[in-house]
Coordinates of C-alpha atoms and ligand atoms in Angstrom, one line a residue:
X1 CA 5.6 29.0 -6.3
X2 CA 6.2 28.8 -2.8
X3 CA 8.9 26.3 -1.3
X4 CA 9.6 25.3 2.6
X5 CA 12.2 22.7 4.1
X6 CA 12.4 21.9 7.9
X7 CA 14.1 19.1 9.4
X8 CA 12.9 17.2 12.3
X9 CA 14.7 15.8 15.0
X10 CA 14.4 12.0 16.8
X11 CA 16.1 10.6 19.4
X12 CA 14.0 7.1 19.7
X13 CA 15.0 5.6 23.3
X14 CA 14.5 2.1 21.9
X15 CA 15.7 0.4 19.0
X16 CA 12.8 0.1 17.0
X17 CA 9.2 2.2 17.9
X18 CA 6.5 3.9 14.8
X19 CA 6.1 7.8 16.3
X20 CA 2.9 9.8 14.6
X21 CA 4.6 12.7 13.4
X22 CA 1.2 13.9 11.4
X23 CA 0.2 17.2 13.6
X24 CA 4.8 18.1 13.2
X25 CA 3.9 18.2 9.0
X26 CA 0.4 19.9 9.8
X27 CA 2.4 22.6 11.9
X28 CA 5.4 22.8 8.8
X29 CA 2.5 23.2 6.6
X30 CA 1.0 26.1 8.6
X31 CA 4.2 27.4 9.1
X32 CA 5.0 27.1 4.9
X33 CA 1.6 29.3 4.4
X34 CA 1.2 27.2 1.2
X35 CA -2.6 26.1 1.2
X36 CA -2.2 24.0 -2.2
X37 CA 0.6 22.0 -3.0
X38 CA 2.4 18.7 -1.8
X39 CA 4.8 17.7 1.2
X40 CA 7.3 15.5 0.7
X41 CA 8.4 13.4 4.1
X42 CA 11.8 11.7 4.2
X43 CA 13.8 9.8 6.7
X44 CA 17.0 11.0 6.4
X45 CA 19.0 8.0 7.0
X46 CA 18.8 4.7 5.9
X47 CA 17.5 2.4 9.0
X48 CA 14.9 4.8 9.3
X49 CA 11.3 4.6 7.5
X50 CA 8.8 7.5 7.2
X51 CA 5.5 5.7 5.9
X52 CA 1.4 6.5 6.0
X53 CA -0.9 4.0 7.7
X54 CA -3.5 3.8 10.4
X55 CA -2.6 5.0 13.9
X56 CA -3.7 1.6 15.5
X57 CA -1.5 -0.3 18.5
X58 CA -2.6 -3.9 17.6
X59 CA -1.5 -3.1 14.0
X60 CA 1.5 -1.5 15.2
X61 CA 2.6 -4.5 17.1
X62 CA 1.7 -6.6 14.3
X63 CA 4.5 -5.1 11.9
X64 CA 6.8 -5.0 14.6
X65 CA 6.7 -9.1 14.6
X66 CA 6.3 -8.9 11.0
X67 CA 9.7 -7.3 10.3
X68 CA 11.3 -9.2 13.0
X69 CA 10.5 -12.5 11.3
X70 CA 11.4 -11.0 8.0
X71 CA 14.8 -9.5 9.2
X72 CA 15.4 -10.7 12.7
X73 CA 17.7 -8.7 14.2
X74 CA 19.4 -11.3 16.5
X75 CA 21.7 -13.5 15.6
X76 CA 23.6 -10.3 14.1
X77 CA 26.2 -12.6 13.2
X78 CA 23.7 -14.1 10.2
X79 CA 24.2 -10.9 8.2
X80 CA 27.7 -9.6 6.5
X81 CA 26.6 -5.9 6.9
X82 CA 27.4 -6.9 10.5
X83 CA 31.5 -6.2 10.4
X84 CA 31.6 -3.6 13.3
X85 CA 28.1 -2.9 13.5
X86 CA 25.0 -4.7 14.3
X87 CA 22.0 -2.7 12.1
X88 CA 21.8 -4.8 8.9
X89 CA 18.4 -5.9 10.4
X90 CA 17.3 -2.1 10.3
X91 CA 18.0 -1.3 6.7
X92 CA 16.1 -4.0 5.6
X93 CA 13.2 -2.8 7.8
X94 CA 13.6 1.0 6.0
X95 CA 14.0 -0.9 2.9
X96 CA 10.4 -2.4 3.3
X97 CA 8.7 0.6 4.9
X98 CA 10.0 3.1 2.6
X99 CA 11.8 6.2 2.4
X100 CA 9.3 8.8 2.1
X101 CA 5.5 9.6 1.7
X102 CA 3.9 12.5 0.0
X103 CA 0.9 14.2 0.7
X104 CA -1.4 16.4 -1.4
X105 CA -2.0 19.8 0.2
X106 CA -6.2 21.3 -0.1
X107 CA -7.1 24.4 1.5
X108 CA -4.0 24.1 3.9
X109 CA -4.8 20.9 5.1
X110 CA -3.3 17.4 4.8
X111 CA -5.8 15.7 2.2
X112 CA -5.5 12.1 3.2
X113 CA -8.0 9.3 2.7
X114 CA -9.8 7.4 5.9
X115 CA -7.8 6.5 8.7
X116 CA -4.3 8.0 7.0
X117 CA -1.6 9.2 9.2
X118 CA 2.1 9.6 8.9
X119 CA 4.9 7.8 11.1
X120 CA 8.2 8.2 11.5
X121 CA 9.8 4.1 11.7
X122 CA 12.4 4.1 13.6
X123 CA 14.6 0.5 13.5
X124 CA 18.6 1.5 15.1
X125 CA 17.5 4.1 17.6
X126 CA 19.1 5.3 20.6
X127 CA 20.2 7.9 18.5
X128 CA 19.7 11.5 16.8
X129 CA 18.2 11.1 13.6
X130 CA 16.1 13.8 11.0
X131 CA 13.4 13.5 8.6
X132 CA 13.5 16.3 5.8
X133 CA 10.4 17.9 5.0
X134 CA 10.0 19.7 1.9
X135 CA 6.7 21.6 0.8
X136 CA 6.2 23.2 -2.7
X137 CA 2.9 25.0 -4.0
X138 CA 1.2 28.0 -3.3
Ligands
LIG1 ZN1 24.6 -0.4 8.9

């Protein structure tokens, strides 16, 4: 068996954006040489979110109001997590989009059903941030 890690680097402008970082885990993938297997994709902190869904604006914008009226993110004074920092709002977000996705690896490709892509969800930016990737197979 065959293992790869890479870890790739953010640094989101805004506080919150979804970044498609499918053709980054189709490059590690080439790069790994493994052609069956799976890739693991996590965000490496916890008010960041690495999930699969359709690559679609509208939709986009539509979980960006979503989460907002779930966890609004002003007033920061509504949460306690907010004692010197103002990001409680953010690690609910993560909490809801997830940690991580995994992907099965076919003949060196991402095998996804229709429409599947991966983001990286960022909700504190303005900052540097990683998401691990970890392939296994051969
Ligand atoms: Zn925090």
């Amino acid at each position: 068996m065959k293992t790869y890690r890479k870890e790739l680097w953010f640094e989101i402008q805004t506080r919150r954006a979804f970044i498609n970082i499918t053709s980054d885990i189709q490059t590690c993938i080439n790069e790994s040489g493994i052609t069956e297997g799976l890739v693991l994709i996590n965000a490496m902190h916890i008010t960041a979110s690495v999930f699969i869904n359709d690559d679609e604006s509208g939709l986009h914008h539509d979980y960006d109001l979503w989460l907002e009226k779930l966890a609004p993110h002003e007033p920061v004074s509504q949460y306690r997590h907010n004692v010197g920092e103002d990001n409680a709002d953010a690690h609910m977000k993560r909490q809801i989009m997830g940690r991580e996705s995994v992907v099965a690896i076919t003949a060196g490709k991402l095998d996804f059903g229709t429409w599947e892509q991966i983001f990286y969800g960022e909700f504190d930016g303005r900052r540097k941030k990683r998401v691990l990737v970890k392939i296994i197979g051969e």
